Amino acid sequence: MLSAASLAIPRLRCAAPRRGQSARNQWMQLRRRSLSSSSTCPYAAAAAGSGALEPPDLPRLADAARISLSPEEAEEFAPKIRQVVDWFGQLQAVDLESVEPSLRAGTAGSSLREDRPETFANRDAIIEVIPGYDDPYIKVPRVLNKE
Amino acid sequence: MPPPLQAQRLLLSHRRLNPSHRRRFTAVSSLPSAPAKTLATGAAPSSILSIRESLLSGERTAADITADYLSRLRRTEPSVRSFIHVADAAAEREAEELDRRIATGGHDVVGPLAGVLVGVKDNLCTANMPSTGGSQILDGYRPAYDATAVRRLREAGAIVVGKTNLDEFGMGSTTEGSGFQVTTNPWDGSRVPGGSSGGSASAVSARQCVVSLGSDTGGSVRQPASFCGVVGLKPTYGRVSRFGLMAYASSLDVVGCFGSSVVDTATILSVIAGHDKMDSTSSTHDVPDYKSELIPLDLLESKPLNGMRIGIIRETLGEGVDTGVISSIKAAASHLEQLGSVVEEVALPSFSLGLPTYYILASSEASSNLSRYDGIRYGRQISADDLNGLYGGSRASGLGHEVKMRILMGTYALSAGYYDAYYKRAQQVRTLVKKSFNEALERYDILVSPAAPSAAYKIGEKINDPLAMYAGDIMTVNVNLAGLPALVVPCGFVEGGSAGLPVGLQMIGSPFSEGNLLRVGHIFEQTLQNFSFVPPLLAEG
C-alpha cells in the first residue's frame, strides 16, 4: 500500500530533465558522483563532510528534538520517516543553478515597532499557567545530571 | 418536509440571465424552520446582513438569534463534533448584554458584526477560554490574550461561541490528527471534514455558527471548505496578523475565514485584515471595504465578467484527480465563460515540485516553532529528575504522532550538513514556484483549479499512509509557497453520502487581490443555479 501511495505522488517534472532517467536514479547518480570526485556539484561540500546524505538516525534526532521516543514508537516511525525523506530527495535532481532561495513569499510587511519596553497588562494570567511556579522563580529540575 | 434540492449536476444552460430570474434573495435567519425549497434557488443569503437587519429593526433580539444557533449546535454536535470547547453561557451573556445596549443606546452600539456567532479554530488564542491547538500538550491552557484576529472580531461585536477542532497544531488534512476528537463531515458522518481547519468548516456548514476563523499553511482552509461545501478564504501572506496564531510554519501560515456565503466571508476579512504592530510580517497594504465591492444579483449585467481572463491550471485536471471533481471544475469553468470571461488552460512548470518543497519547509519550520512546548511555562508537564528528561517526557506525552513525525523530519532536514540539501533547495524551488505563478498571473486575472483531488473521503482511509495524505495537498500548497490569496467557493457535487458530496472551486489571485477574488466569487455564487449547499442533516427534525 505504501508503494502504491508513492506512485500516486506526482512525478518529478524538473527544470532540466535528463531523458530516460527516473528522479531517484538521477539522485543516486549525483550522490555517487559527489562521493567519488571533487565535482562542482553544489552540495558536494555538504556531502563531503559526512560522506553522503545519511538516512535519518532516529535516536539522535529524537534526542536533538527533546522527544523521548519509546522503542515501539521508534520502530513505527523509522520506516515512515525514511520513506518521506526519500521522497524529499527528488529535489536533489532539480537544476537550481543561480536560483536565489526565497526566505518567504515576498508579500509580507517588514515593519519593526519601536523598541520601547511596556508592561503587559495581564501578567497574572501568564503566571497562573506555569506548572511549577515559586514566586518569583519558575521551578525546574536540575539542569545537569552528574553521573 | 421535502428534502432540499440537491446533487443536481446540471450544467448551466446557455441562456442569458433573464431580469425576472434575478430576484433579490431574502435572507432567512432561522434555518431549521424554513422550508427547504426556499434555500434551493442557489443565491446564498448573507447571514451577517440578515442578523444586522433584524437587530436594527427590532424584529429579533440577539438573545433569540443566539438561542437559535445554540439549539442547532446542541442538536448537531453529538454527530459532527466541530467544537473542542463551547462557550454557550458566555455567548448567551454577551447576547443579553448586546440587547441591553441596543435598548438603551440605539443603533450606534450595533457594530458591523453585532450578534454574529463565530467559531474560532483552537490554534488561535482566546483570552480566558481554553486554547489547545488541538494538542494534549496544551490541554486546559488558557492564554493571557486574544489573537489579533479574534480581538478585532470581538471589537466589531461578534460573539465567540467556541473553539473548533483541528489537526494538532495545524498538521494534517483530515482533523483526525486532533488530540481530542474526530470531527465528521456534515454531509456524511462517515467522512472527514478535511483539515486542518475541519471543525471551523463543519461548524459553518452545519450552521452551528455564522462564520468561523481558521488557518491555512498548506491548504487548511481551502480543502475543508471544499469538503464541507462552504466558502473559504486564504488571504495573502501578511494580509491578516498572525499574532496569537500558534505558529506551525511561520513563512507559510495565514489566518483565514469561512462563511456560508461570499459576502459574509468578505465582511469578516474587512474586520480582521490590516497591519498589526504585534506582527512584523503583517502588511501595511490598504484594507478596502471588501463587502462594498460586491454587486447585488439584480444589478449585475448579463456578462459581468466580460474582459476577464481566467487560467485553469492544467496540472490539476489530470491523473490522480477524481473524474467527478474534474467535471465539476469544468462545469464551473463553463459557467465562468457564460458570465463573459475567457477561460484557457495554463501549464505551471514546477507545480509538482511544490509538494515535497512544502513538506520540507513546513516540517523544518515546525521543528523550530514547536520547541517552545517544553512543559516549563505552560501546558502539560511530566516530572523528571533532570531538565532534559522533563522536556523529553512532557513532549513525548503531550505531542501526537503526526506532530512528532514532522518535528523529527524537520530536525533531520535542518541538521548540520543537510541544510543545503533540503531546506535551502526547498527555498530555491520556492523561488521557481513563485516565478511561475507570477508569470501566469501576468497573463491571466485569476487562476482556477480544484481545492483537492477528491471530495471528502472516509474517516480512517489515509490515517496510516502519510504520503497518500500529503498527496491530497497538491492543489493547495503552491499557493502558500507563493504567498498568494485564494478563495474557494462551492461549485458542484460528486456521488457519495445521502445527497452528494460538495466540491469547491479554488480561485487564485495576485498578492492583495482579495477584493477581485471576492467579487468574482460572489458573481459566480449568485448566478450558480440548481445547487443548495445546506447539508441534509439540517433538514431533519
PDB file of C-alpha atoms in Angstrom, chain B residues 22 34 41 53 65 120 142 157 163 200 208 215 225 295 334 340 345-347 377 422 447 452 471 475 514 528 535 540:
ATOM      1  CA  ARG B  22     -32.701  37.991 -10.838  1.00  0.00           C
ATOM      2  CA  ALA B  34     -37.519  27.464   6.819  1.00  0.00           C
ATOM      3  CA  THR B  41     -32.529  28.530  -5.625  1.00  0.00           C
ATOM      4  CA  GLU B  53     -31.205  43.981   9.838  1.00  0.00           C
ATOM      5  CA  ILE B  65     -30.653  34.594  17.474  1.00  0.00           C
ATOM      6  CA  VAL B 120     -12.519  30.128  16.324  1.00  0.00           C
ATOM      7  CA  ARG B 142      -5.783  29.494  28.861  1.00  0.00           C
ATOM      8  CA  GLY B 157     -19.433  42.950  18.176  1.00  0.00           C
ATOM      9  CA  LYS B 163     -13.127  26.781  19.777  1.00  0.00           C
ATOM     10  CA  SER B 200     -14.250  25.545  11.554  1.00  0.00           C
ATOM     11  CA  GLN B 208     -23.683  25.947  14.250  1.00  0.00           C
ATOM     12  CA  SER B 215      -5.631  28.976   9.465  1.00  0.00           C
ATOM     13  CA  ALA B 225     -14.154  24.447   2.606  1.00  0.00           C
ATOM     14  CA  ILE B 295     -22.543  43.747  -6.722  1.00  0.00           C
ATOM     15  CA  SER B 334     -18.088  26.813 -18.399  1.00  0.00           C
ATOM     16  CA  GLY B 340     -18.353  36.667 -20.149  1.00  0.00           C
ATOM     17  CA  GLU B 345      -5.792  26.037 -19.799  1.00  0.00           C
ATOM     18  CA  VAL B 346      -2.447  27.160 -18.437  1.00  0.00           C
ATOM     19  CA  ALA B 347       0.529  24.968 -17.566  1.00  0.00           C
ATOM     20  CA  ARG B 377       5.986  27.752  31.147  1.00  0.00           C
ATOM     21  CA  TYR B 422      16.938  20.067   1.874  1.00  0.00           C
ATOM     22  CA  LEU B 447      -6.185  31.091 -11.940  1.00  0.00           C
ATOM     23  CA  ALA B 452      -8.489  18.923  -3.597  1.00  0.00           C
ATOM     24  CA  ALA B 471      -0.588  13.835  -1.934  1.00  0.00           C
ATOM     25  CA  MET B 475      -3.772  21.622  -5.244  1.00  0.00           C
ATOM     26  CA  GLU B 514      -8.734  39.504  -2.379  1.00  0.00           C
ATOM     27  CA  LEU B 528     -24.982  29.357  -9.799  1.00  0.00           C
ATOM     28  CA  PRO B 535     -26.250  19.650   4.308  1.00  0.00           C
ATOM     29  CA  GLU B 540     -34.037  16.558   9.581  1.00  0.00           C
TER      30      GLU B 540
END
